[in-house]
Structures are given as structure tokens and as C-alpha cells.
Amino acid sequence: MTDSTMPKRETGVYSIKASKNYQWRIKTPDDLKAQYPSEWAHRCSLGTPDLLKADAQASVLRAEWLESPRIS
């Protein structure tokens, strides 16, 4: 695939050199920073080197994270 035909990565999907699998992360919202130990509210491996599968999994994870209640 060329750059023009590569699918665009879903929000939070990224790769690291140490792993063939894509990773996903969501940044801690400014108003909730006191409730999280780092700048990332959630990070995990998507368990696949396939970008299309990673994007699909990331979409589900992001929707679940955004729908879950936040402790204030």
C-alpha cells in the first residue's frame, strides 16, 4: 500500500519499534488529571499488526471509555 491508500489511524492508535502490534492510548482529560497516575487515562496493546483490525478495536475501546462514568 502506498501512503495514499493506507488507512488513516483511529484516534489514539500508534506503533512502537519494540512491538509489531499496534497500541492504543487516550490522554487524561485536564479536569480529571488528579484522578490518574500519569498523563494517559488508558493504554493497551491492540494485539494485532493489522492497521484495519487495530482501528476497529480502537474505535470500540474509545467509545467504551467515553461512555463509562468518570469519578469526580
mmCIF file with all atom_site columns, C-alpha atoms in Angstrom:
data_model
loop_
_atom_site.group_PDB
_atom_site.id
_atom_site.type_symbol
_atom_site.label_atom_id
_atom_site.label_alt_id
_atom_site.label_comp_id
_atom_site.label_asym_id
_atom_site.label_entity_id
_atom_site.label_seq_id
_atom_site.pdbx_PDB_ins_code
_atom_site.Cartn_x
_atom_site.Cartn_y
_atom_site.Cartn_z
_atom_site.occupancy
_atom_site.B_iso_or_equiv
_atom_site.pdbx_formal_charge
_atom_site.auth_seq_id
_atom_site.auth_comp_id
_atom_site.auth_asym_id
_atom_site.auth_atom_id
_atom_site.pdbx_PDB_model_num
ATOM 1  C CA . MET A 1 1  ? 0.000   0.000  0.000  1.00 0.00 ? 1  MET A CA 1
ATOM 2  C CA . THR A 1 2  ? 1.131   3.500  -0.725 1.00 0.00 ? 2  THR A CA 1
ATOM 3  C CA . ASP A 1 3  ? 0.659   6.429  1.633  1.00 0.00 ? 3  ASP A CA 1
ATOM 4  C CA . SER A 1 4  ? -2.415  7.499  -0.320 1.00 0.00 ? 4  SER A CA 1
ATOM 5  C CA . THR A 1 5  ? -4.082  4.079  0.077  1.00 0.00 ? 5  THR A CA 1
ATOM 6  C CA . MET A 1 6  ? -3.048  3.421  3.688  1.00 0.00 ? 6  MET A CA 1
ATOM 7  C CA . PRO A 1 7  ? -5.984  3.682  6.066  1.00 0.00 ? 7  PRO A CA 1
ATOM 8  C CA . LYS A 1 8  ? -5.879  6.593  8.478  1.00 0.00 ? 8  LYS A CA 1
ATOM 9  C CA . ARG A 1 9  ? -5.165  5.582  12.052 1.00 0.00 ? 9  ARG A CA 1
ATOM 10 C CA . GLU A 1 10 ? -8.020  5.826  14.522 1.00 0.00 ? 10 GLU A CA 1
ATOM 11 C CA . THR A 1 11 ? -7.585  8.334  17.366 1.00 0.00 ? 11 THR A CA 1
ATOM 12 C CA . GLY A 1 12 ? -5.019  7.008  19.835 1.00 0.00 ? 12 GLY A CA 1
ATOM 13 C CA . VAL A 1 13 ? -3.599  4.223  17.650 1.00 0.00 ? 13 VAL A CA 1
ATOM 14 C CA . TYR A 1 14 ? 0.171   4.175  17.440 1.00 0.00 ? 14 TYR A CA 1
ATOM 15 C CA . SER A 1 15 ? 3.073   1.790  16.985 1.00 0.00 ? 15 SER A CA 1
ATOM 16 C CA . ILE A 1 16 ? 6.370   1.338  18.769 1.00 0.00 ? 16 ILE A CA 1
ATOM 17 C CA . LYS A 1 17 ? 9.535   -0.205 17.382 1.00 0.00 ? 17 LYS A CA 1
ATOM 18 C CA . ALA A 1 18 ? 9.754   -2.809 20.158 1.00 0.00 ? 18 ALA A CA 1
ATOM 19 C CA . SER A 1 19 ? 6.432   -4.389 19.114 1.00 0.00 ? 19 SER A CA 1
ATOM 20 C CA . LYS A 1 20 ? 4.849   -5.466 15.850 1.00 0.00 ? 20 LYS A CA 1
ATOM 21 C CA . ASN A 1 21 ? 1.389   -4.881 17.311 1.00 0.00 ? 21 ASN A CA 1
ATOM 22 C CA . TYR A 1 22 ? -0.401  -1.556 17.365 1.00 0.00 ? 22 TYR A CA 1
ATOM 23 C CA . GLN A 1 23 ? -1.051  0.138  20.688 1.00 0.00 ? 23 GLN A CA 1
ATOM 24 C CA . TRP A 1 24 ? -3.891  2.394  21.839 1.00 0.00 ? 24 TRP A CA 1
ATOM 25 C CA . ARG A 1 25 ? -3.931  5.227  24.340 1.00 0.00 ? 25 ARG A CA 1
ATOM 26 C CA . ILE A 1 26 ? -6.179  8.042  25.436 1.00 0.00 ? 26 ILE A CA 1
ATOM 27 C CA . LYS A 1 27 ? -4.859  11.133 27.145 1.00 0.00 ? 27 LYS A CA 1
ATOM 28 C CA . THR A 1 28 ? -6.189  12.079 30.577 1.00 0.00 ? 28 THR A CA 1
ATOM 29 C CA . PRO A 1 29 ? -8.640  14.988 30.309 1.00 0.00 ? 29 PRO A CA 1
ATOM 30 C CA . ASP A 1 30 ? -7.369  18.151 32.009 1.00 0.00 ? 30 ASP A CA 1
ATOM 31 C CA . ASP A 1 31 ? -10.227 18.232 34.509 1.00 0.00 ? 31 ASP A CA 1
ATOM 32 C CA . LEU A 1 32 ? -9.512  14.621 35.620 1.00 0.00 ? 32 LEU A CA 1
ATOM 33 C CA . LYS A 1 33 ? -5.703  14.699 35.874 1.00 0.00 ? 33 LYS A CA 1
ATOM 34 C CA . ALA A 1 34 ? -5.820  14.406 39.679 1.00 0.00 ? 34 ALA A CA 1
ATOM 35 C CA . GLN A 1 35 ? -7.558  11.020 39.358 1.00 0.00 ? 35 GLN A CA 1
ATOM 36 C CA . TYR A 1 36 ? -4.939  9.366  37.128 1.00 0.00 ? 36 TYR A CA 1
ATOM 37 C CA . PRO A 1 37 ? -1.323  8.494  37.942 1.00 0.00 ? 37 PRO A CA 1
ATOM 38 C CA . SER A 1 38 ? 0.027   9.532  34.525 1.00 0.00 ? 38 SER A CA 1
ATOM 39 C CA . GLU A 1 39 ? -0.817  11.631 31.501 1.00 0.00 ? 39 GLU A CA 1
ATOM 40 C CA . TRP A 1 40 ? -2.557  8.594  29.954 1.00 0.00 ? 40 TRP A CA 1
ATOM 41 C CA . ALA A 1 41 ? -6.030  7.648  31.139 1.00 0.00 ? 41 ALA A CA 1
ATOM 42 C CA . HIS A 1 42 ? -5.755  4.279  29.393 1.00 0.00 ? 42 HIS A CA 1
ATOM 43 C CA . ARG A 1 43 ? -3.073  2.457  27.391 1.00 0.00 ? 43 ARG A CA 1
ATOM 44 C CA . CYS A 1 44 ? -3.035  -1.067 25.996 1.00 0.00 ? 44 CYS A CA 1
ATOM 45 C CA . SER A 1 45 ? -1.872  -3.294 23.177 1.00 0.00 ? 45 SER A CA 1
ATOM 46 C CA . LEU A 1 46 ? -4.391  -3.924 20.432 1.00 0.00 ? 46 LEU A CA 1
ATOM 47 C CA . GLY A 1 47 ? -2.813  -7.330 19.829 1.00 0.00 ? 47 GLY A CA 1
ATOM 48 C CA . THR A 1 48 ? -2.588  -7.032 16.058 1.00 0.00 ? 48 THR A CA 1
ATOM 49 C CA . PRO A 1 49 ? -0.108  -5.768 13.456 1.00 0.00 ? 49 PRO A CA 1
ATOM 50 C CA . ASP A 1 50 ? -3.033  -5.196 11.046 1.00 0.00 ? 50 ASP A CA 1
ATOM 51 C CA . LEU A 1 51 ? -3.984  -1.497 10.983 1.00 0.00 ? 51 LEU A CA 1
ATOM 52 C CA . LEU A 1 52 ? -7.578  -2.133 9.889  1.00 0.00 ? 52 LEU A CA 1
ATOM 53 C CA . LYS A 1 53 ? -8.141  -4.529 12.811 1.00 0.00 ? 53 LYS A CA 1
ATOM 54 C CA . ALA A 1 54 ? -6.341  -2.156 15.187 1.00 0.00 ? 54 ALA A CA 1
ATOM 55 C CA . ASP A 1 55 ? -8.550  0.736  14.075 1.00 0.00 ? 55 ASP A CA 1
ATOM 56 C CA . ALA A 1 56 ? -11.706 -1.320 14.632 1.00 0.00 ? 56 ALA A CA 1
ATOM 57 C CA . GLN A 1 57 ? -10.580 -2.357 18.130 1.00 0.00 ? 57 GLN A CA 1
ATOM 58 C CA . ALA A 1 58 ? -9.529  1.201  18.971 1.00 0.00 ? 58 ALA A CA 1
ATOM 59 C CA . SER A 1 59 ? -12.925 2.547  17.905 1.00 0.00 ? 59 SER A CA 1
ATOM 60 C CA . VAL A 1 60 ? -14.647 0.161  20.301 1.00 0.00 ? 60 VAL A CA 1
ATOM 61 C CA . LEU A 1 61 ? -12.236 0.945  23.158 1.00 0.00 ? 61 LEU A CA 1
ATOM 62 C CA . ARG A 1 62 ? -12.609 4.694  22.659 1.00 0.00 ? 62 ARG A CA 1
ATOM 63 C CA . ALA A 1 63 ? -16.413 4.500  22.572 1.00 0.00 ? 63 ALA A CA 1
ATOM 64 C CA . GLU A 1 64 ? -16.444 2.367  25.742 1.00 0.00 ? 64 GLU A CA 1
ATOM 65 C CA . TRP A 1 65 ? -14.054 4.737  27.501 1.00 0.00 ? 65 TRP A CA 1
ATOM 66 C CA . LEU A 1 66 ? -16.067 7.814  26.543 1.00 0.00 ? 66 LEU A CA 1
ATOM 67 C CA . GLU A 1 67 ? -19.338 6.182  27.681 1.00 0.00 ? 67 GLU A CA 1
ATOM 68 C CA . SER A 1 68 ? -18.047 4.956  31.035 1.00 0.00 ? 68 SER A CA 1
ATOM 69 C CA . PRO A 1 69 ? -18.803 7.139  34.063 1.00 0.00 ? 69 PRO A CA 1
ATOM 70 C CA . ARG A 1 70 ? -15.980 9.271  35.481 1.00 0.00 ? 70 ARG A CA 1
ATOM 71 C CA . ILE A 1 71 ? -15.457 9.742  39.196 1.00 0.00 ? 71 ILE A CA 1
ATOM 72 C CA . SER A 1 72 ? -15.426 13.445 40.025 1.00 0.00 ? 72 SER A CA 1
#
